[in-house]
mmCIF file of C-alpha atoms in Angstrom:
data_model
loop_
_atom_site.group_PDB
_atom_site.id
_atom_site.type_symbol
_atom_site.label_atom_id
_atom_site.label_comp_id
_atom_site.label_asym_id
_atom_site.label_seq_id
_atom_site.Cartn_x
_atom_site.Cartn_y
_atom_site.Cartn_z
ATOM 1 C CA UNK A 755 129.134 -60.792 -46.140
ATOM 2 C CA UNK A 756 130.781 -58.459 -48.577
ATOM 3 C CA UNK A 757 133.600 -60.955 -48.847
ATOM 4 C CA UNK A 758 131.128 -63.667 -49.715
ATOM 5 C CA UNK A 759 129.872 -61.416 -52.503
ATOM 6 C CA UNK A 760 133.448 -60.755 -53.564
ATOM 7 C CA UNK A 761 134.212 -64.445 -53.860
ATOM 8 C CA UNK A 762 131.002 -65.087 -55.751
ATOM 9 C CA UNK A 763 132.036 -62.531 -58.344
ATOM 10 C CA UNK A 764 135.611 -63.809 -58.358
ATOM 11 C CA UNK A 765 134.285 -67.264 -59.161
ATOM 12 C CA UNK A 766 132.265 -65.686 -61.942
ATOM 13 C CA UNK A 767 135.365 -63.989 -63.317
ATOM 14 C CA UNK A 768 137.291 -67.228 -62.893
ATOM 15 C CA UNK A 769 134.934 -68.853 -65.354
ATOM 16 C CA UNK A 770 136.335 -66.607 -68.067
ATOM 17 C CA UNK A 771 139.970 -67.403 -67.381
ATOM 18 C CA UNK A 772 139.790 -70.760 -68.991
ATOM 19 C CA UNK A 773 141.846 -73.216 -70.908
ATOM 20 C CA UNK A 774 139.516 -75.348 -73.007
ATOM 21 C CA UNK A 775 140.602 -78.844 -73.944
ATOM 22 C CA UNK A 776 139.477 -80.172 -77.280
ATOM 23 C CA UNK A 777 139.180 -83.759 -76.057
ATOM 24 C CA UNK A 778 136.804 -83.051 -73.197
ATOM 25 C CA UNK A 779 133.371 -81.429 -72.886
ATOM 26 C CA UNK A 780 134.342 -79.815 -69.575
ATOM 27 C CA UNK A 781 136.592 -76.753 -69.819
ATOM 28 C CA UNK A 782 139.406 -76.118 -67.353
ATOM 29 C CA UNK A 783 138.795 -72.888 -65.467
ATOM 30 C CA UNK A 784 140.191 -70.896 -62.598
ATOM 31 C CA UNK A 785 136.907 -71.464 -60.773
ATOM 32 C CA UNK A 786 138.140 -74.325 -58.630
ATOM 33 C CA UNK A 787 140.859 -72.030 -57.383
ATOM 34 C CA UNK A 788 138.370 -69.399 -56.220
ATOM 35 C CA UNK A 789 135.874 -71.919 -54.851
ATOM 36 C CA UNK A 790 138.401 -73.503 -52.551
ATOM 37 C CA UNK A 791 139.878 -70.150 -51.680
ATOM 38 C CA UNK A 792 136.410 -69.007 -50.643
ATOM 39 C CA UNK A 793 135.976 -72.087 -48.479
ATOM 40 C CA UNK A 794 139.321 -71.714 -46.793
ATOM 41 C CA UNK A 795 139.275 -67.947 -46.313
ATOM 42 C CA UNK A 796 135.641 -67.355 -45.398
ATOM 43 C CA UNK A 797 134.972 -70.525 -43.421
ATOM 44 C CA UNK A 798 132.249 -73.067 -43.937
ATOM 45 C CA UNK A 799 129.199 -70.839 -43.507
ATOM 46 C CA UNK A 800 130.087 -67.855 -45.642
ATOM 47 C CA UNK A 801 132.017 -69.928 -48.129
ATOM 48 C CA UNK A 802 128.894 -71.970 -48.797
ATOM 49 C CA UNK A 803 126.767 -68.861 -49.027
ATOM 50 C CA UNK A 804 129.110 -67.244 -51.522
ATOM 51 C CA UNK A 805 128.799 -70.272 -53.781
ATOM 52 C CA UNK A 806 125.007 -70.211 -53.433
ATOM 53 C CA UNK A 807 125.100 -66.566 -54.503
ATOM 54 C CA UNK A 808 127.201 -67.543 -57.485
ATOM 55 C CA UNK A 809 124.763 -70.238 -58.546
ATOM 56 C CA UNK A 810 121.768 -67.919 -58.067
ATOM 57 C CA UNK A 811 123.417 -65.269 -60.218
ATOM 58 C CA UNK A 812 123.941 -67.860 -62.904
ATOM 59 C CA UNK A 813 120.352 -69.058 -62.701
ATOM 60 C CA UNK A 814 119.097 -65.490 -63.008
ATOM 61 C CA UNK A 815 120.600 -65.409 -66.478
ATOM 62 C CA UNK A 816 123.977 -63.763 -66.247
ATOM 63 C CA UNK A 817 126.522 -65.524 -68.427
ATOM 64 C CA UNK A 818 128.841 -66.513 -65.605
ATOM 65 C CA UNK A 819 129.061 -70.287 -65.735
ATOM 66 C CA UNK A 820 132.068 -71.793 -67.481
ATOM 67 C CA UNK A 821 132.111 -70.893 -71.152
ATOM 68 C CA UNK A 822 129.626 -68.073 -70.752
ATOM 69 C CA UNK A 823 126.585 -70.233 -70.193
ATOM 70 C CA UNK A 824 123.770 -69.426 -67.811
ATOM 71 C CA UNK A 825 120.349 -70.493 -66.691
ATOM 72 C CA UNK A 826 118.796 -73.462 -64.979
ATOM 73 C CA UNK A 827 119.561 -75.659 -67.966
ATOM 74 C CA UNK A 828 123.280 -75.688 -67.238
ATOM 75 C CA UNK A 829 122.720 -76.688 -63.641
ATOM 76 C CA UNK A 830 120.881 -79.789 -64.786
ATOM 77 C CA UNK A 831 123.120 -80.410 -67.775
ATOM 78 C CA UNK A 832 126.167 -82.675 -67.973
ATOM 79 C CA UNK A 833 128.498 -80.193 -66.272
ATOM 80 C CA UNK A 834 125.999 -79.247 -63.572
ATOM 81 C CA UNK A 835 127.511 -81.705 -61.127
ATOM 82 C CA UNK A 836 130.640 -79.619 -60.867
ATOM 83 C CA UNK A 837 128.567 -76.561 -60.029
ATOM 84 C CA UNK A 838 126.688 -78.413 -57.301
ATOM 85 C CA UNK A 839 130.020 -79.737 -56.093
ATOM 86 C CA UNK A 840 131.287 -76.160 -55.613
ATOM 87 C CA UNK A 841 128.827 -75.543 -52.797
ATOM 88 C CA UNK A 842 129.733 -78.700 -50.901
ATOM 89 C CA UNK A 843 133.448 -78.364 -51.547
ATOM 90 C CA UNK A 844 133.523 -74.842 -50.127
ATOM 91 C CA UNK A 845 131.603 -76.084 -47.094
ATOM 92 C CA UNK A 846 133.835 -79.084 -46.391
ATOM 93 C CA UNK A 847 137.083 -77.210 -46.931
ATOM 94 C CA UNK A 848 135.932 -74.454 -44.615
ATOM 95 C CA UNK A 849 134.749 -76.922 -41.982
ATOM 96 C CA UNK A 850 137.990 -78.883 -42.011
ATOM 97 C CA UNK A 851 140.080 -75.760 -41.607
ATOM 98 C CA UNK A 852 137.872 -74.644 -38.732
ATOM 99 C CA UNK A 853 138.379 -77.955 -36.941
ATOM 100 C CA UNK A 854 142.128 -78.075 -37.410
ATOM 101 C CA UNK A 855 143.940 -75.934 -34.845
ATOM 102 C CA UNK A 856 146.896 -74.632 -36.825
ATOM 103 C CA UNK A 857 147.295 -73.736 -40.447
ATOM 104 C CA UNK A 858 150.197 -74.059 -42.754
ATOM 105 C CA UNK A 859 150.532 -74.213 -46.499
ATOM 106 C CA UNK A 860 150.656 -78.001 -46.394
ATOM 107 C CA UNK A 861 147.585 -78.411 -44.173
ATOM 108 C CA UNK A 862 145.584 -75.948 -46.257
ATOM 109 C CA UNK A 863 146.706 -77.724 -49.387
ATOM 110 C CA UNK A 864 145.539 -81.096 -48.066
ATOM 111 C CA UNK A 865 142.147 -79.697 -47.037
ATOM 112 C CA UNK A 866 141.758 -78.171 -50.471
ATOM 113 C CA UNK A 867 142.578 -81.492 -52.088
ATOM 114 C CA UNK A 868 139.668 -83.017 -50.176
ATOM 115 C CA UNK A 869 137.478 -80.205 -51.509
ATOM 116 C CA UNK A 870 138.771 -80.850 -55.008
ATOM 117 C CA UNK A 871 137.928 -84.541 -54.702
ATOM 118 C CA UNK A 872 134.381 -83.565 -53.745
ATOM 119 C CA UNK A 873 134.010 -81.326 -56.800
ATOM 120 C CA UNK A 874 135.382 -84.066 -59.018
ATOM 121 C CA UNK A 875 133.190 -86.794 -57.608
ATOM 122 C CA UNK A 876 130.020 -84.710 -57.932
ATOM 123 C CA UNK A 877 130.989 -83.661 -61.437
ATOM 124 C CA UNK A 878 132.027 -87.085 -62.606
ATOM 125 C CA UNK A 879 128.933 -88.717 -61.192
ATOM 126 C CA UNK A 880 126.675 -86.294 -63.023
ATOM 127 C CA UNK A 881 128.666 -86.575 -66.237
ATOM 128 C CA UNK A 882 128.452 -90.342 -66.011
ATOM 129 C CA UNK A 883 124.685 -90.419 -65.620
ATOM 130 C CA UNK A 884 123.858 -87.755 -68.198
ATOM 131 C CA UNK A 885 126.308 -88.623 -70.939
ATOM 132 C CA UNK A 886 126.049 -92.406 -70.394
ATOM 133 C CA UNK A 887 129.745 -92.973 -70.054
ATOM 134 C CA UNK A 888 131.465 -95.804 -68.292
ATOM 135 C CA UNK A 889 133.552 -95.077 -65.214
ATOM 136 C CA UNK A 890 136.838 -95.171 -67.088
ATOM 137 C CA UNK A 891 135.570 -92.917 -69.859
ATOM 138 C CA UNK A 892 134.389 -90.430 -67.268
ATOM 139 C CA UNK A 893 137.767 -90.448 -65.590
ATOM 140 C CA UNK A 894 139.473 -89.750 -68.899
ATOM 141 C CA UNK A 895 137.005 -87.083 -70.050
ATOM 142 C CA UNK A 896 135.980 -85.442 -66.801
ATOM 143 C CA UNK A 897 138.811 -85.637 -64.304
ATOM 144 C CA UNK A 898 142.249 -86.503 -65.614
ATOM 145 C CA UNK A 899 142.659 -83.514 -67.973
ATOM 146 C CA UNK A 900 142.150 -81.023 -65.157
ATOM 147 C CA UNK A 901 144.279 -82.504 -62.428
ATOM 148 C CA UNK A 902 147.585 -80.870 -63.335
ATOM 149 C CA UNK A 903 146.164 -77.391 -63.826
ATOM 150 C CA UNK A 904 144.033 -77.614 -60.708
ATOM 151 C CA UNK A 905 146.930 -78.812 -58.582
ATOM 152 C CA UNK A 906 148.998 -75.798 -59.604
ATOM 153 C CA UNK A 907 146.049 -73.556 -58.765
ATOM 154 C CA UNK A 908 145.654 -75.237 -55.380
ATOM 155 C CA UNK A 909 149.242 -74.567 -54.392
ATOM 156 C CA UNK A 910 148.685 -70.905 -55.172
ATOM 157 C CA UNK A 911 145.373 -70.909 -53.275
ATOM 158 C CA UNK A 912 146.947 -72.543 -50.220
ATOM 159 C CA UNK A 913 149.695 -69.941 -50.296
ATOM 160 C CA UNK A 914 147.237 -67.026 -50.497
ATOM 161 C CA UNK A 915 144.926 -68.390 -47.795
ATOM 162 C CA UNK A 916 147.839 -68.676 -45.375
ATOM 163 C CA UNK A 917 149.277 -65.276 -46.195
ATOM 164 C CA UNK A 918 146.082 -63.212 -46.092
ATOM 165 C CA UNK A 919 143.489 -63.166 -43.375
ATOM 166 C CA UNK A 920 139.908 -61.976 -43.859
ATOM 167 C CA UNK B 556 138.388 -47.336 -70.947
ATOM 168 C CA UNK B 557 136.670 -44.364 -69.418
ATOM 169 C CA UNK B 558 133.229 -45.823 -69.124
ATOM 170 C CA UNK B 559 132.336 -48.941 -67.214
ATOM 171 C CA UNK B 560 130.675 -51.549 -69.338
ATOM 172 C CA UNK B 561 127.586 -53.130 -67.865
ATOM 173 C CA UNK B 562 126.568 -50.052 -65.965
ATOM 174 C CA UNK B 563 123.238 -48.440 -65.227
ATOM 175 C CA UNK B 564 122.126 -45.563 -67.427
ATOM 176 C CA UNK B 565 119.449 -43.425 -65.783
ATOM 177 C CA UNK B 566 116.399 -42.730 -67.863
ATOM 178 C CA UNK B 567 112.645 -42.753 -67.975
ATOM 179 C CA UNK B 568 111.889 -45.031 -70.888
ATOM 180 C CA UNK B 569 109.382 -47.852 -70.982
ATOM 181 C CA UNK B 570 111.951 -50.449 -69.985
ATOM 182 C CA UNK B 571 113.209 -48.281 -67.151
ATOM 183 C CA UNK B 572 109.756 -48.099 -65.674
ATOM 184 C CA UNK B 573 109.034 -51.816 -65.813
ATOM 185 C CA UNK B 574 109.050 -53.799 -62.611
ATOM 186 C CA UNK B 575 112.491 -55.362 -62.037
ATOM 187 C CA UNK B 576 110.821 -58.700 -61.415
ATOM 188 C CA UNK B 577 109.325 -58.630 -64.887
ATOM 189 C CA UNK B 578 112.716 -57.996 -66.391
ATOM 190 C CA UNK B 579 114.420 -60.687 -64.324
ATOM 191 C CA UNK B 580 111.881 -63.331 -65.228
ATOM 192 C CA UNK B 581 112.060 -62.363 -68.903
ATOM 193 C CA UNK B 582 115.846 -62.655 -68.869
ATOM 194 C CA UNK B 583 115.626 -66.071 -67.224
ATOM 195 C CA UNK B 584 113.216 -67.298 -69.871
ATOM 196 C CA UNK B 585 115.199 -65.797 -72.719
ATOM 197 C CA UNK B 586 118.455 -67.313 -71.530
ATOM 198 C CA UNK B 587 116.898 -70.763 -71.602
ATOM 199 C CA UNK B 588 115.788 -70.100 -75.157
ATOM 200 C CA UNK B 589 119.208 -68.822 -76.178
ATOM 201 C CA UNK B 590 120.933 -71.930 -74.898
ATOM 202 C CA UNK B 591 118.503 -74.079 -76.856
ATOM 203 C CA UNK B 592 119.119 -72.276 -80.132
ATOM 204 C CA UNK B 593 120.609 -74.801 -82.507
ATOM 205 C CA UNK B 594 120.682 -73.374 -86.022
ATOM 206 C CA UNK B 595 121.167 -70.155 -87.912
ATOM 207 C CA UNK B 596 117.465 -69.340 -88.109
ATOM 208 C CA UNK B 597 117.143 -69.465 -84.333
ATOM 209 C CA UNK B 598 120.074 -67.127 -83.916
ATOM 210 C CA UNK B 599 118.718 -64.644 -86.448
ATOM 211 C CA UNK B 600 115.284 -64.722 -84.833
ATOM 212 C CA UNK B 601 116.753 -64.189 -81.377
ATOM 213 C CA UNK B 602 118.875 -61.354 -82.637
ATOM 214 C CA UNK B 603 115.737 -59.755 -84.034
ATOM 215 C CA UNK B 604 114.076 -60.178 -80.661
ATOM 216 C CA UNK B 605 117.012 -58.478 -79.031
ATOM 217 C CA UNK B 606 116.695 -55.531 -81.424
ATOM 218 C CA UNK B 607 112.978 -55.246 -80.715
ATOM 219 C CA UNK B 608 113.459 -55.387 -76.972
ATOM 220 C CA UNK B 609 116.294 -52.884 -77.003
ATOM 221 C CA UNK B 610 114.244 -50.310 -78.923
ATOM 222 C CA UNK B 611 112.111 -49.107 -75.998
ATOM 223 C CA UNK B 612 115.207 -48.654 -73.831
ATOM 224 C CA UNK B 613 116.095 -45.447 -75.679
ATOM 225 C CA UNK B 614 119.786 -46.099 -75.389
ATOM 226 C CA UNK B 615 120.740 -46.929 -78.909
ATOM 227 C CA UNK B 616 122.158 -50.216 -80.025
ATOM 228 C CA UNK B 617 125.701 -48.955 -79.708
ATOM 229 C CA UNK B 618 125.477 -48.854 -75.954
ATOM 230 C CA UNK B 619 124.756 -52.570 -75.756
ATOM 231 C CA UNK B 620 127.477 -53.467 -78.189
ATOM 232 C CA UNK B 621 129.929 -51.605 -76.026
ATOM 233 C CA UNK B 622 129.327 -54.284 -73.405
ATOM 234 C CA UNK B 623 130.784 -56.785 -75.833
ATOM 235 C CA UNK B 624 134.040 -55.005 -76.449
ATOM 236 C CA UNK B 625 136.008 -56.202 -73.400
ATOM 237 C CA UNK B 626 135.024 -59.755 -74.269
ATOM 238 C CA UNK B 627 136.095 -59.675 -77.928
ATOM 239 C CA UNK B 628 139.286 -61.652 -77.412
ATOM 240 C CA UNK B 629 137.354 -64.204 -75.436
ATOM 241 C CA UNK B 630 134.823 -64.629 -78.241
ATOM 242 C CA UNK B 631 137.608 -65.124 -80.735
ATOM 243 C CA UNK B 632 139.142 -67.734 -78.477
ATOM 244 C CA UNK B 633 135.911 -69.697 -78.077
ATOM 245 C CA UNK B 634 135.350 -69.525 -81.797
ATOM 246 C CA UNK B 635 138.802 -70.855 -82.656
ATOM 247 C CA UNK B 636 138.667 -73.644 -80.116
ATOM 248 C CA UNK B 637 135.208 -74.727 -81.202
ATOM 249 C CA UNK B 638 136.095 -74.693 -84.856
ATOM 250 C CA UNK B 639 139.279 -76.663 -84.364
ATOM 251 C CA UNK B 640 137.892 -79.264 -82.056
ATOM 252 C CA UNK B 641 135.139 -80.782 -84.172
ATOM 253 C CA UNK B 642 135.398 -83.370 -86.866
ATOM 254 C CA UNK B 643 134.496 -83.113 -90.502
ATOM 255 C CA UNK B 644 136.161 -82.381 -93.764
ATOM 256 C CA UNK B 645 139.095 -80.086 -93.258
ATOM 257 C CA UNK B 646 139.381 -76.914 -95.267
ATOM 258 C CA UNK B 647 142.981 -76.655 -94.340
ATOM 259 C CA UNK B 648 145.017 -78.394 -91.720
ATOM 260 C CA UNK B 649 148.296 -77.930 -89.958
ATOM 261 C CA UNK B 650 149.540 -81.207 -88.570
ATOM 262 C CA UNK B 651 147.107 -82.392 -85.955
ATOM 263 C CA UNK B 652 144.683 -79.513 -85.979
ATOM 264 C CA UNK B 653 142.546 -78.399 -88.855
ATOM 265 C CA UNK B 654 139.519 -76.249 -89.438
ATOM 266 C CA UNK B 655 136.454 -77.883 -90.903
ATOM 267 C CA UNK B 656 133.212 -76.456 -92.183
ATOM 268 C CA UNK B 657 131.362 -78.159 -89.370
ATOM 269 C CA UNK B 658 133.807 -76.658 -86.928
ATOM 270 C CA UNK B 659 133.351 -73.108 -88.203
ATOM 271 C CA UNK B 660 129.649 -73.653 -88.139
ATOM 272 C CA UNK B 661 129.711 -74.825 -84.531
ATOM 273 C CA UNK B 662 132.023 -71.985 -83.590
ATOM 274 C CA UNK B 663 129.656 -69.396 -85.039
ATOM 275 C CA UNK B 664 126.752 -70.980 -83.209
ATOM 276 C CA UNK B 665 128.412 -71.132 -79.801
ATOM 277 C CA UNK B 666 129.886 -67.659 -80.077
ATOM 278 C CA UNK B 667 126.641 -66.053 -81.165
ATOM 279 C CA UNK B 668 124.739 -67.760 -78.358
ATOM 280 C CA UNK B 669 127.191 -66.238 -75.955
ATOM 281 C CA UNK B 670 126.978 -62.806 -77.543
ATOM 282 C CA UNK B 671 123.198 -62.915 -77.268
ATOM 283 C CA UNK B 672 123.348 -63.787 -73.578
ATOM 284 C CA UNK B 673 125.635 -60.845 -72.914
ATOM 285 C CA UNK B 674 123.401 -58.514 -74.921
ATOM 286 C CA UNK B 675 120.265 -59.505 -73.041
ATOM 287 C CA UNK B 676 122.041 -59.125 -69.712
ATOM 288 C CA UNK B 677 123.213 -55.707 -70.877
ATOM 289 C CA UNK B 678 119.622 -54.598 -71.489
ATOM 290 C CA UNK B 679 118.689 -55.646 -67.968
ATOM 291 C CA UNK B 680 121.637 -53.995 -66.275
ATOM 292 C CA UNK B 681 121.506 -50.736 -68.178
ATOM 293 C CA UNK B 682 117.811 -50.148 -67.579
ATOM 294 C CA UNK B 683 117.532 -51.208 -63.951
ATOM 295 C CA UNK B 684 119.183 -49.300 -61.159
ATOM 296 C CA UNK B 685 121.177 -51.488 -58.757
ATOM 297 C CA UNK B 686 118.820 -50.641 -55.904
ATOM 298 C CA UNK B 687 115.774 -51.787 -57.824
ATOM 299 C CA UNK B 688 117.556 -54.849 -59.080
ATOM 300 C CA UNK B 689 118.381 -56.043 -55.599
ATOM 301 C CA UNK B 690 114.867 -55.179 -54.438
ATOM 302 C CA UNK B 691 113.419 -57.274 -57.235
ATOM 303 C CA UNK B 692 115.740 -60.183 -56.521
ATOM 304 C CA UNK B 693 114.890 -59.964 -52.852
ATOM 305 C CA UNK B 694 111.171 -60.221 -53.549
ATOM 306 C CA UNK B 695 111.722 -63.243 -55.742
ATOM 307 C CA UNK B 696 113.969 -64.916 -53.184
ATOM 308 C CA UNK B 697 111.329 -64.678 -50.497
ATOM 309 C CA UNK B 698 109.665 -67.641 -52.130
ATOM 310 C CA UNK B 699 112.640 -69.892 -51.353
ATOM 311 C CA UNK B 700 113.088 -71.595 -47.963
ATOM 312 C CA UNK B 701 116.189 -69.628 -47.004
ATOM 313 C CA UNK B 702 115.876 -69.987 -43.250
ATOM 314 C CA UNK B 703 117.318 -73.477 -43.706
ATOM 315 C CA UNK B 704 120.582 -71.862 -44.740
ATOM 316 C CA UNK B 705 120.419 -69.441 -41.852
ATOM 317 C CA UNK B 706 120.326 -66.318 -44.018
ATOM 318 C CA UNK B 707 117.637 -63.806 -44.849
ATOM 319 C CA UNK B 708 116.507 -62.954 -48.342
ATOM 320 C CA UNK B 709 117.715 -59.381 -47.798
ATOM 321 C CA UNK B 710 121.240 -60.573 -47.152
ATOM 322 C CA UNK B 711 121.235 -62.828 -50.160
ATOM 323 C CA UNK B 712 119.860 -60.215 -52.519
ATOM 324 C CA UNK B 713 122.300 -57.561 -51.406
ATOM 325 C CA UNK B 714 125.152 -60.011 -51.872
ATOM 326 C CA UNK B 715 123.947 -60.800 -55.363
ATOM 327 C CA UNK B 716 123.787 -57.171 -56.359
ATOM 328 C CA UNK B 717 127.173 -56.454 -54.812
ATOM 329 C CA UNK B 718 128.780 -59.289 -56.701
ATOM 330 C CA UNK B 719 127.207 -58.054 -59.907
ATOM 331 C CA UNK B 720 128.835 -54.700 -59.293
ATOM 332 C CA UNK B 721 132.159 -56.290 -58.480
ATOM 333 C CA UNK B 722 132.700 -57.751 -61.927
ATOM 334 C CA UNK B 723 133.237 -54.449 -63.789
ATOM 335 C CA UNK B 724 135.105 -53.063 -60.784
ATOM 336 C CA UNK B 725 137.531 -55.969 -60.782
ATOM 337 C CA UNK B 726 138.096 -55.460 -64.478
ATOM 338 C CA UNK B 727 138.788 -51.748 -64.004
ATOM 339 C CA UNK B 728 141.069 -52.481 -61.091
ATOM 340 C CA UNK B 729 143.037 -54.966 -63.131
ATOM 341 C CA UNK B 730 143.503 -52.508 -65.999
ATOM 342 C CA UNK B 731 144.750 -49.881 -63.600
ATOM 343 C CA UNK B 732 147.238 -52.232 -62.012
ATOM 344 C CA UNK B 733 148.526 -53.339 -65.392
ATOM 345 C CA UNK B 734 149.063 -49.727 -66.419
ATOM 346 C CA UNK B 735 150.717 -48.890 -63.122
ATOM 347 C CA UNK B 736 153.091 -51.808 -63.378
ATOM 348 C CA UNK B 737 153.895 -51.140 -67.027
ATOM 349 C CA UNK B 738 154.805 -47.574 -66.139
ATOM 350 C CA UNK B 739 157.129 -49.015 -63.491
ATOM 351 C CA UNK B 740 158.900 -51.030 -66.147
ATOM 352 C CA UNK B 741 157.100 -54.335 -66.078
ATOM 353 C CA UNK B 742 157.624 -56.385 -69.219
ATOM 354 C CA UNK B 743 155.157 -59.262 -69.375
ATOM 355 C CA UNK B 744 156.654 -60.701 -72.515
ATOM 356 C CA UNK B 745 160.212 -60.867 -71.315
ATOM 357 C CA UNK B 746 159.589 -62.037 -67.753
ATOM 358 C CA UNK B 747 156.156 -63.646 -67.725
ATOM 359 C CA UNK B 748 156.525 -65.268 -64.290
ATOM 360 C CA UNK B 749 157.788 -62.138 -62.615
ATOM 361 C CA UNK B 750 155.133 -60.099 -64.384
ATOM 362 C CA UNK B 751 152.303 -62.321 -63.193
ATOM 363 C CA UNK B 752 153.448 -62.138 -59.602
ATOM 364 C CA UNK B 753 153.829 -58.371 -59.787
ATOM 365 C CA UNK B 754 150.227 -58.209 -61.004
ATOM 366 C CA UNK B 755 148.778 -60.765 -58.618
ATOM 367 C CA UNK B 756 150.037 -59.304 -55.359
ATOM 368 C CA UNK B 757 148.550 -55.804 -55.808
ATOM 369 C CA UNK B 758 145.440 -57.386 -57.282
ATOM 370 C CA UNK B 759 144.791 -59.563 -54.228
ATOM 371 C CA UNK B 760 145.579 -56.685 -51.932
ATOM 372 C CA UNK B 761 143.364 -54.129 -53.618
ATOM 373 C CA UNK B 762 140.367 -56.460 -53.999
ATOM 374 C CA UNK B 763 140.513 -57.329 -50.316
ATOM 375 C CA UNK B 764 140.762 -53.652 -49.467
ATOM 376 C CA UNK B 765 137.822 -52.843 -51.707
ATOM 377 C CA UNK B 766 135.678 -55.424 -49.928
ATOM 378 C CA UNK B 767 136.804 -54.112 -46.564
ATOM 379 C CA UNK B 768 135.817 -50.573 -47.548
ATOM 380 C CA UNK B 769 132.359 -51.713 -48.553
ATOM 381 C CA UNK B 770 131.805 -53.668 -45.355
ATOM 382 C CA UNK B 771 132.999 -50.685 -43.326
ATOM 383 C CA UNK B 772 130.588 -48.418 -45.172
ATOM 384 C CA UNK B 773 127.702 -50.819 -44.596
ATOM 385 C CA UNK B 774 128.598 -51.181 -40.942
ATOM 386 C CA UNK B 775 128.716 -47.458 -40.372
ATOM 387 C CA UNK B 776 125.298 -47.051 -41.993
ATOM 388 C CA UNK B 777 123.901 -49.670 -39.605
ATOM 389 C CA UNK B 778 123.100 -52.277 -42.194
ATOM 390 C CA UNK B 779 121.133 -55.189 -40.799
ATOM 391 C CA UNK B 780 119.595 -57.920 -42.861
ATOM 392 C CA UNK B 781 116.675 -59.033 -40.726
ATOM 393 C CA UNK B 782 114.104 -56.533 -41.820
ATOM 394 C CA UNK B 783 114.365 -53.547 -44.073
ATOM 395 C CA UNK B 784 111.917 -51.179 -45.601
ATOM 396 C CA UNK B 785 112.566 -49.626 -48.959
ATOM 397 C CA UNK B 786 111.931 -46.209 -50.336
ATOM 398 C CA UNK B 787 110.048 -47.489 -53.350
ATOM 399 C CA UNK B 788 107.534 -50.274 -53.244
ATOM 400 C CA UNK B 789 107.278 -52.562 -56.210
ATOM 401 C CA UNK B 790 104.001 -52.922 -57.953
ATOM 402 C CA UNK B 791 103.119 -55.145 -60.887
ATOM 403 C CA UNK B 792 101.252 -52.878 -63.289
ATOM 404 C CA UNK B 793 99.366 -53.580 -66.464
ATOM 405 C CA UNK B 794 102.459 -52.986 -68.581
ATOM 406 C CA UNK B 795 104.375 -55.575 -66.611
ATOM 407 C CA UNK B 796 101.830 -58.282 -67.098
ATOM 408 C CA UNK B 797 101.532 -57.301 -70.734
ATOM 409 C CA UNK B 798 105.261 -57.538 -71.407
ATOM 410 C CA UNK B 799 105.622 -60.774 -69.469
ATOM 411 C CA UNK B 800 102.867 -62.204 -71.642
ATOM 412 C CA UNK B 801 104.713 -61.160 -74.789
ATOM 413 C CA UNK B 802 107.923 -62.836 -73.629
ATOM 414 C CA UNK B 803 106.083 -65.994 -72.630
ATOM 415 C CA UNK B 804 104.264 -66.198 -75.940
ATOM 416 C CA UNK B 805 107.573 -65.826 -77.700
ATOM 417 C CA UNK B 806 109.198 -68.590 -75.636
ATOM 418 C CA UNK B 807 106.317 -70.973 -76.161
ATOM 419 C CA UNK B 808 106.263 -70.225 -79.883
ATOM 420 C CA UNK B 809 109.982 -70.819 -80.101
ATOM 421 C CA UNK B 810 109.832 -74.227 -78.490
ATOM 422 C CA UNK B 811 106.742 -75.139 -80.448
ATOM 423 C CA UNK B 812 108.411 -74.330 -83.760
ATOM 424 C CA UNK B 813 111.552 -76.185 -82.806
ATOM 425 C CA UNK B 814 109.733 -79.421 -82.034
#
């Protein structure tokens, strides 16, 4: 439980370690790294709960969403899909790793990629419907810019989740 | 940094005595307003509101501005990025990037919105003790159907207040590790990769240990989340309803004027 709280606050801190891209409305953050780490280290149940705690904190008004935003407005705004995706991604990544019998960096990495795809699809879908973009525009604005940075973060996350046990 | 930013300051002022629920709801409303602010007038008005609300806290404005200090670099960064990334007539340009009036304008807007959010959160945190804060959150969470998730509102509220506490702790921890590694001869500028790894490993280790300590302490005090009683019961008094009304009137006025 305390670890769930820890990962919620780590995700909050991860929102501040960000590399904004001028071409896209969605900033690149370290959040994905912590979300998937939470899913893989805490398992499906507590990983999900830690993300719910993170979202609740944001709704309460603390400036912890990416770029220092907060409130219900962000959750329903164009980037809200990514936030909703966090909860499901942590759940699926945790579930997959619970089903699979043995863990290695590669297996963890693959499970995290599935989680990443979930975050992206939620985010892109929301971005598409709110900002009225076509599919290709969404890909260019909402997914492609992040892939390289997120992949590097995932390798690190897979490494940590194998090395450290909670 | 001797003093933790975003920490509770004990006191008996008007804001200290308000019900935590009142303060939480007010902050929620105000943060919606802040994110809607779209021109200089709005920002000035909101800043005035902040000054008015911070008066009864008896802490002095300087205390709240201290909460901003660790974020200064971040503000500067947001400002620069915002001002470079928008179109308009360039004041000066260097190759691809240039700074336009519109850009500076947008940068000021976004940065000041962010500053206001931090300031309002600082009022809440510094006038509400962590125990009361989690109690207030817990009461508000009871309205949600949490049994679907398989978790009680007590658990959720205590996790929220723990994670709020973790943020300054993580910051302090990081500073300490940086200083420790610098005194062991770390040079981030010369070997950035090596430096990052020599910061990350102790960081991961010490955060995990911190969480383990807390869970051990909770275990040994027989924490259980199903049902708990609290030492202080919350009561909505006249002042609470009064101050909620003021905030609501302000919010409604704000949106009305913006239309």
